[in-house]
PDB file of C-alpha atoms in Angstrom:
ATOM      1  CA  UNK G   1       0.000   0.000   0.000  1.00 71.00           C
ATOM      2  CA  UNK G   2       1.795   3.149  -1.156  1.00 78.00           C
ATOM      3  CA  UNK G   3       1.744   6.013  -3.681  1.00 89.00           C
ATOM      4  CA  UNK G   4       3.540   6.763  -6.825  1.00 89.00           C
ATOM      5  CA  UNK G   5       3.853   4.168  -9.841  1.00 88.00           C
ATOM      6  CA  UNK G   6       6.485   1.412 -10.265  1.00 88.00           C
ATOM      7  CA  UNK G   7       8.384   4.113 -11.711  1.00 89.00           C
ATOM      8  CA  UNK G   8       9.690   4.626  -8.364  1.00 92.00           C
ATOM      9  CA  UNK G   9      11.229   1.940  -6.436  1.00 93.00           C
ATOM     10  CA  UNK G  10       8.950   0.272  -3.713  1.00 93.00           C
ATOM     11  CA  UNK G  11      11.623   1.441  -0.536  1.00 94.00           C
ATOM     12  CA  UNK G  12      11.387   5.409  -2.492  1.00 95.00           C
ATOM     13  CA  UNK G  13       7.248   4.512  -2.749  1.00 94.00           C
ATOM     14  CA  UNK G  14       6.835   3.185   0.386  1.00 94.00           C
ATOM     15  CA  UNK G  15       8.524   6.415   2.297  1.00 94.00           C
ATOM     16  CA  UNK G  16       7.055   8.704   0.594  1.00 95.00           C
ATOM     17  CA  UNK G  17       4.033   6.952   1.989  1.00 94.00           C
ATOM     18  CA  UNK G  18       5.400   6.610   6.069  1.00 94.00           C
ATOM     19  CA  UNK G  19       6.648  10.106   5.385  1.00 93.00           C
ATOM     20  CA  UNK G  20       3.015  11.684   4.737  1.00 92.00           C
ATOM     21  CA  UNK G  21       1.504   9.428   7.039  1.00 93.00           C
ATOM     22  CA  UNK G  22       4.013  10.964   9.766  1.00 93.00           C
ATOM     23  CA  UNK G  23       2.671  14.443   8.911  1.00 91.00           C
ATOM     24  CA  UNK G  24      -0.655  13.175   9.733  1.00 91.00           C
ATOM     25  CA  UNK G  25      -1.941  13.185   6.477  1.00 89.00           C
ATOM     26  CA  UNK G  26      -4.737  10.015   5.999  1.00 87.00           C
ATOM     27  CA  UNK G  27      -2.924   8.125   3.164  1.00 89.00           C
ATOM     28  CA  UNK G  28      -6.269   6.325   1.329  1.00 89.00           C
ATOM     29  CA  UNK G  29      -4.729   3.764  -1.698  1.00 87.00           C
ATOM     30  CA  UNK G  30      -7.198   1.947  -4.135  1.00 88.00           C
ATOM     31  CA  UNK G  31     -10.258   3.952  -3.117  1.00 89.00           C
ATOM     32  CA  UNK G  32     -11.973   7.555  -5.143  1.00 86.00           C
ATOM     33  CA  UNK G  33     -14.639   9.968  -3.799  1.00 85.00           C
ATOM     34  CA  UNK G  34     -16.994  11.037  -5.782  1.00 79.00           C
ATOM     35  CA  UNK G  35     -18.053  14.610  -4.401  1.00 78.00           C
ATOM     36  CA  UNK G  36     -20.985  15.666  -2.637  1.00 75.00           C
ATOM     37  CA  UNK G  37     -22.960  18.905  -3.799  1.00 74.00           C
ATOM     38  CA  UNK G  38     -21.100  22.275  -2.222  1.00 73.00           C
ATOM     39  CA  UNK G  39     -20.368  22.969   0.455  1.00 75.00           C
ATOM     40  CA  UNK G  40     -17.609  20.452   0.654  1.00 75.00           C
ATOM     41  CA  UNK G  41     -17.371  19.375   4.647  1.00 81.00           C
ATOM     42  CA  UNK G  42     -16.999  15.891   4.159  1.00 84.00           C
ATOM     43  CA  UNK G  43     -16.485  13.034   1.179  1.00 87.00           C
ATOM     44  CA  UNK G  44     -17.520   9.491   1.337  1.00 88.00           C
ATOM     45  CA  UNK G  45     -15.520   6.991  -0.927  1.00 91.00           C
ATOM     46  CA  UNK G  46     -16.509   4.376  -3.305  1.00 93.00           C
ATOM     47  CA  UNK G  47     -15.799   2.154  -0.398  1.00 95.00           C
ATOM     48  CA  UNK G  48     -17.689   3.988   1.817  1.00 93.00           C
ATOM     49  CA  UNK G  49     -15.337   5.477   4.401  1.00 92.00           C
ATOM     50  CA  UNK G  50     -16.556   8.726   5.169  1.00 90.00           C
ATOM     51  CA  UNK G  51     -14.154  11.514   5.646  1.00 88.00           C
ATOM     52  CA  UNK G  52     -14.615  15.079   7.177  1.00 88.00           C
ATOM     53  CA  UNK G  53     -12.951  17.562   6.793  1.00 83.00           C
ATOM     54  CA  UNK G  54     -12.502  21.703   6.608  1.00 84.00           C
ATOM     55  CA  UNK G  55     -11.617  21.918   3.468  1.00 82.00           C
ATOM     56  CA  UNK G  56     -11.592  19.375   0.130  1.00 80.00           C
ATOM     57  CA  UNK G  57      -9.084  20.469  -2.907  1.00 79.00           C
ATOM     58  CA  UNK G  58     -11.023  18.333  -5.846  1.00 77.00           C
ATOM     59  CA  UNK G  59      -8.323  17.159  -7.755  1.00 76.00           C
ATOM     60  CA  UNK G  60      -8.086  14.247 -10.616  1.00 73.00           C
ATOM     61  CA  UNK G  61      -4.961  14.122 -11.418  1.00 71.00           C
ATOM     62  CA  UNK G  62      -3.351  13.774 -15.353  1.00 72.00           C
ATOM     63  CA  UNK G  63      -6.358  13.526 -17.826  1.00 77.00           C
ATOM     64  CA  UNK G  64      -5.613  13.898 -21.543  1.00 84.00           C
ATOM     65  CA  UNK G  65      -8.013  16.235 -23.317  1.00 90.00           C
ATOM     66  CA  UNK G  66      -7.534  14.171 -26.825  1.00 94.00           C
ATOM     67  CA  UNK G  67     -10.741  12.250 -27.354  1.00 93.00           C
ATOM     68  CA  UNK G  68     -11.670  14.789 -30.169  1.00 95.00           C
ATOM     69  CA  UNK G  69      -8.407  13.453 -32.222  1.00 95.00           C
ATOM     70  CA  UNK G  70      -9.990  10.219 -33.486  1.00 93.00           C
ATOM     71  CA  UNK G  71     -12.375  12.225 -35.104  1.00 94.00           C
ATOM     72  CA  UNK G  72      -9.873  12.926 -37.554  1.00 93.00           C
ATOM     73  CA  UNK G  73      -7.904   9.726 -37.518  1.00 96.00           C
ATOM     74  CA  UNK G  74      -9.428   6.789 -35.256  1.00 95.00           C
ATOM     75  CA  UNK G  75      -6.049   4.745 -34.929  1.00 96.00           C
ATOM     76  CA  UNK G  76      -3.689   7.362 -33.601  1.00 96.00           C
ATOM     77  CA  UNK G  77      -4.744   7.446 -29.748  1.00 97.00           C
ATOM     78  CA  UNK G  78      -4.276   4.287 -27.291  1.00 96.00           C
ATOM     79  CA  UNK G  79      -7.425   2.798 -25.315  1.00 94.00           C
ATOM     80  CA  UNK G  80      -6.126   5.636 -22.657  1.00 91.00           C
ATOM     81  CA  UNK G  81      -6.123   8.191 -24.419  1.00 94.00           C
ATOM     82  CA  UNK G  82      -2.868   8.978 -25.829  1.00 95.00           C
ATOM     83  CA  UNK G  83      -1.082  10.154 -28.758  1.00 97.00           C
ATOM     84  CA  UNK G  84       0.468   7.083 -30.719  1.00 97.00           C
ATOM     85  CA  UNK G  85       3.919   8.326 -32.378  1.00 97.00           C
ATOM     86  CA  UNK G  86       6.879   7.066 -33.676  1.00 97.00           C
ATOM     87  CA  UNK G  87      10.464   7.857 -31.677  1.00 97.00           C
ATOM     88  CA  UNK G  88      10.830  10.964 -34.585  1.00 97.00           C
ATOM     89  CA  UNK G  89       7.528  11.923 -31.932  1.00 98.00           C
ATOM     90  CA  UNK G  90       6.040  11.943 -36.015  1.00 97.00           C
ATOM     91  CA  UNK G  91       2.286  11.074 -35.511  1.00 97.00           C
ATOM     92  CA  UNK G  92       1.584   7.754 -37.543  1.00 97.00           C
ATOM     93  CA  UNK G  93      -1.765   8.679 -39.582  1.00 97.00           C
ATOM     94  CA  UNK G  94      -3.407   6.110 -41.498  1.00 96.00           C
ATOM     95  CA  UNK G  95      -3.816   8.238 -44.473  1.00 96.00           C
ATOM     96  CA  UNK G  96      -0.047   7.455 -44.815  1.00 95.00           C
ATOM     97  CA  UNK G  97       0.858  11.787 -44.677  1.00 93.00           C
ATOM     98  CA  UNK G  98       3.969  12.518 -42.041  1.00 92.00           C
ATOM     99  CA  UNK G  99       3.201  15.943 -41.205  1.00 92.00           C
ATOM    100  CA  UNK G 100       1.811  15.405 -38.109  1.00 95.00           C
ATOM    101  CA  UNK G 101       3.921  15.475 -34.696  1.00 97.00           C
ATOM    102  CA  UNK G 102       2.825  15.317 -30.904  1.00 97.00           C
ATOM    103  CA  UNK G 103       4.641  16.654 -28.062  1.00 96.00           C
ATOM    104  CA  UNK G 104       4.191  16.802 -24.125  1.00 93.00           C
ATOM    105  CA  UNK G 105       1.842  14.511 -21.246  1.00 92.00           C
ATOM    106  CA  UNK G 106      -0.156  13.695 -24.588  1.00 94.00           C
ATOM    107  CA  UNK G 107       1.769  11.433 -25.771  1.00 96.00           C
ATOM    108  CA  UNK G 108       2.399   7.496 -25.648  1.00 96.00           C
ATOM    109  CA  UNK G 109       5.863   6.948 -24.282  1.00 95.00           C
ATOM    110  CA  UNK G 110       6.625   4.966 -21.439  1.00 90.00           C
ATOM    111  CA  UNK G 111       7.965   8.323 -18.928  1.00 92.00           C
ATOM    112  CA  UNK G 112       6.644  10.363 -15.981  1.00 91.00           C
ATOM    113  CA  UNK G 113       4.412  13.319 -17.508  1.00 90.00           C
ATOM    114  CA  UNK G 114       6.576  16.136 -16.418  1.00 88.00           C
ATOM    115  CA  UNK G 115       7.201  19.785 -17.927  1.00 86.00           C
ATOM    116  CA  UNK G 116      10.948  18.662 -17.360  1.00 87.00           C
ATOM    117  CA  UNK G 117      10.551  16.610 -20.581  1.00 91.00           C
ATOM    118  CA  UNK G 118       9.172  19.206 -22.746  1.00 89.00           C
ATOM    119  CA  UNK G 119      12.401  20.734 -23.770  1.00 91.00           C
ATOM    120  CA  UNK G 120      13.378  17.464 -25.335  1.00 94.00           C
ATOM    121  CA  UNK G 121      10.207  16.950 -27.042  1.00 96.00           C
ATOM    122  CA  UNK G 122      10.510  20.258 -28.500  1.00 95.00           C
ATOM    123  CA  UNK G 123      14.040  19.743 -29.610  1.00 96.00           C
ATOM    124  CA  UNK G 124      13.096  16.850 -31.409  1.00 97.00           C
ATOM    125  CA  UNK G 125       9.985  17.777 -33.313  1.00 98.00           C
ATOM    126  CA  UNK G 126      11.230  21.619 -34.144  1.00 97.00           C
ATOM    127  CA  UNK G 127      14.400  19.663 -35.957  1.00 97.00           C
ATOM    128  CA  UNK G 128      12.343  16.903 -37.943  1.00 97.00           C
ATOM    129  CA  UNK G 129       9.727  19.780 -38.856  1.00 97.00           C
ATOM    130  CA  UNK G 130      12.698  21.879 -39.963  1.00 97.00           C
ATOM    131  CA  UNK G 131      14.232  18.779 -42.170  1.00 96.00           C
ATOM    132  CA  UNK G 132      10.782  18.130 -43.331  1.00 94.00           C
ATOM    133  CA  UNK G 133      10.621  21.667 -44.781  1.00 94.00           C
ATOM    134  CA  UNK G 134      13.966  21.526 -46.194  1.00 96.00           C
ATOM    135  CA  UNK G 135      12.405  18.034 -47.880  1.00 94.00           C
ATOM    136  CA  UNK G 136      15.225  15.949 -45.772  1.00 95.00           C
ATOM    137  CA  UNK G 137      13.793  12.689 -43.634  1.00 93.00           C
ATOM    138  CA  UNK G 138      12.872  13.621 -40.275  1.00 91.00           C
ATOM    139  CA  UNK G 139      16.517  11.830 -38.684  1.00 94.00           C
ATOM    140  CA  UNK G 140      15.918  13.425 -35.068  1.00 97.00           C
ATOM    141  CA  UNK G 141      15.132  10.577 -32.580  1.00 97.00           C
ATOM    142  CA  UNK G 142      13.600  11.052 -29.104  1.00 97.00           C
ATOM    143  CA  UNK G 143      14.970   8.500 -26.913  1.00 95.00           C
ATOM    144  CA  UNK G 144      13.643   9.336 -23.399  1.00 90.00           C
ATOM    145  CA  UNK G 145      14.991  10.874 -20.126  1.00 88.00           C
ATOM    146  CA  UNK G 146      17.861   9.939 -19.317  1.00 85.00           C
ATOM    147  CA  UNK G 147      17.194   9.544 -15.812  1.00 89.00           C
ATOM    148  CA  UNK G 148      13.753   9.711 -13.934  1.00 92.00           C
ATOM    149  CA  UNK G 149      13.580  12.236 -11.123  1.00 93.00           C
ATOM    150  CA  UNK G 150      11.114  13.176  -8.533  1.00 95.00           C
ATOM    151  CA  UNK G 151      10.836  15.932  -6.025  1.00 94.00           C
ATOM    152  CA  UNK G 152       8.633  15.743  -3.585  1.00 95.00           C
ATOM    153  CA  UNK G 153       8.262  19.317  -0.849  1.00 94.00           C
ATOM    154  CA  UNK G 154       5.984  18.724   2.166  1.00 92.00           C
ATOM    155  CA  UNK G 155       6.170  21.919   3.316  1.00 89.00           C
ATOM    156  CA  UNK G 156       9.154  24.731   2.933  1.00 90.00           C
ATOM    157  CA  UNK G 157      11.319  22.265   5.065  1.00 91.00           C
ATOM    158  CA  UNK G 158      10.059  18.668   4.583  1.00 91.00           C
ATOM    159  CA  UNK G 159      10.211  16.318   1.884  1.00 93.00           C
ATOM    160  CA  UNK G 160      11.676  13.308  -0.732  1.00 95.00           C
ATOM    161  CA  UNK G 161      13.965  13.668  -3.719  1.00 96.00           C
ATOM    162  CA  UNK G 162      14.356  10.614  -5.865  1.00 96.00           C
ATOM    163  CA  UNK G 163      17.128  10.534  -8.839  1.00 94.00           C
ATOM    164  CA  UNK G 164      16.989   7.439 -11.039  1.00 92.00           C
ATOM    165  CA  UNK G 165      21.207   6.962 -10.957  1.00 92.00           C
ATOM    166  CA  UNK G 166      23.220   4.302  -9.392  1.00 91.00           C
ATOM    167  CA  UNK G 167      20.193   2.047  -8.509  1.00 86.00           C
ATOM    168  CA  UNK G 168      18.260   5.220  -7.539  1.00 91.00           C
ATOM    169  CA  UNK G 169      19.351   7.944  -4.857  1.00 95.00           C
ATOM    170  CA  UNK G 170      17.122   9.235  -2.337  1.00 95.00           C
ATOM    171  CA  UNK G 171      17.556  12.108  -0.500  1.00 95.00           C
ATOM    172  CA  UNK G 172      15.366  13.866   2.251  1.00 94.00           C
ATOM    173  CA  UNK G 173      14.246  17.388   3.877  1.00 92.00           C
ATOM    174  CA  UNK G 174      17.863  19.515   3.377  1.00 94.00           C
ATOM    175  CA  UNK G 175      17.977  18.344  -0.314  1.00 94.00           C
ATOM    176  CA  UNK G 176      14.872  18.681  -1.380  1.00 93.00           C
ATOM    177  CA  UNK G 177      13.731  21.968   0.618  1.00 92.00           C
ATOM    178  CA  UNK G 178      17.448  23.056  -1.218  1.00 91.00           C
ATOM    179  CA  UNK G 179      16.016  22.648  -4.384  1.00 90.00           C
ATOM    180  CA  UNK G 180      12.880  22.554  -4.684  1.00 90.00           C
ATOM    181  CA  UNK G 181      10.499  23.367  -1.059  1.00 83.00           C
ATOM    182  CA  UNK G 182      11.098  27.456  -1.174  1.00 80.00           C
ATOM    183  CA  UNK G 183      10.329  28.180  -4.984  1.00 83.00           C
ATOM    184  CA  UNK G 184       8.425  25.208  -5.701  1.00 82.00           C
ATOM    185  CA  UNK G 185      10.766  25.925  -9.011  1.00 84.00           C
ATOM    186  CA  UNK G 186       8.277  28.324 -10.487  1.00 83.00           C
ATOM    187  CA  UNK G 187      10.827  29.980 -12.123  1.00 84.00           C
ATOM    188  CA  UNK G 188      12.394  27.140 -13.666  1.00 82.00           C
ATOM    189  CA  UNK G 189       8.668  26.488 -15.240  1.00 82.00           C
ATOM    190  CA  UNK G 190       8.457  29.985 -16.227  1.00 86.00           C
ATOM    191  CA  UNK G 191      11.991  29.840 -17.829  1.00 84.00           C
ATOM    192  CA  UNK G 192      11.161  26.615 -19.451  1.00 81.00           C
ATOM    193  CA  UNK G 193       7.662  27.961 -20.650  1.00 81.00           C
ATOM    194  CA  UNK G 194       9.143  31.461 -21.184  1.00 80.00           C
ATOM    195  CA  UNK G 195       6.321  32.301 -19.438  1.00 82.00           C
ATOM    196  CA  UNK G 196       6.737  35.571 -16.856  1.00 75.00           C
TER     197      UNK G 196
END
């Protein structure tokens, strides 16, 4: 019973879990709530444990908005939603045309959906639409993170880093309230977005 994917290793997954549990958060696995009409002031889940509380944050986590694709080509998403492409990240239509590319959480490739990987996605489509202009093959190949990284803040001085080196290093509170628990790294999303 813990959070996070297999991504993560289970010691990494199940700390995280101990970890919120020891801030006296109510870790619930394998269970949803559906919400009850406003005011929110308590939730009951699908398995019927009711839970009250003074405030509820609705949240759903990663949903892809691409449904409305397969109206134009019913073979390029997956069952869950996502954006079928080739490692050029070149959509593969059934009409046979290669003009098409797909970038970001959208697409199908096995990796944590994180605005860290965006640069790379961009890199690798802006070249192969560039060499498709210039009528050369689209050569640029996206071949995944190199490493898988989490950071997880609990607060401005708590939390869990996780680097995917050397079997996986872990670190705790100093590290990650270092790099990530005082500016959440809003400005690293704003320089990657170039969005001030």
């Amino acid at each position: 019973e813990s959070l996070l994917n297999a991504t993560y290793p289970p010691k990494f997954r199940k700390r995280v879990t101990d970890n919120l549990r020891g801030y006296g958060v109510n870790v619930i696995v394998d269970d949803k709530a559906t919400l009850p009409a406003q005011p929110y002031t308590s939730v009951t889940t699908d398995k019927g444990q009711k839970i009250d509380a003074d405030l509820v944050v609705p949240t759903w986590g990663g949903r892809r908005n691409t449904a409305y694709l397969s109206s134009f080509d019913s073979t390029i998403l997956t069952p869950e939603g996502n954006i079928r492409v080739l490692p050029s990240l070149r959509v593969p239509l059934s009409n046979g045309k290669t003009n098409v590319y797909a970038a970001g959480d959208v697409i199908d490739w096995d990796e944590q959906k994180q605005l860290a990987k965006v640069p790379a996605h961009a890199g690798v489509v802006v070249a192969n639409i560039l060499a498709s202009i210039q009528g050369k093959p689209a050569s640029k190949i996206y071949k995944g993170p190199a490493l898988e990284v989490i950071l997880l803040p609990a607060g401005p001085t708590k939390g869990l880093t996780y680097f995917g080196i050397f079997g996986g290093l872990t670190f705790g509170d100093w590290v990650t309230s270092l790099i990530k628990s005082k500016t959440l790294l809003v400005w690293l999303a704003q320089q990657t977005t170039r969005y001030n």
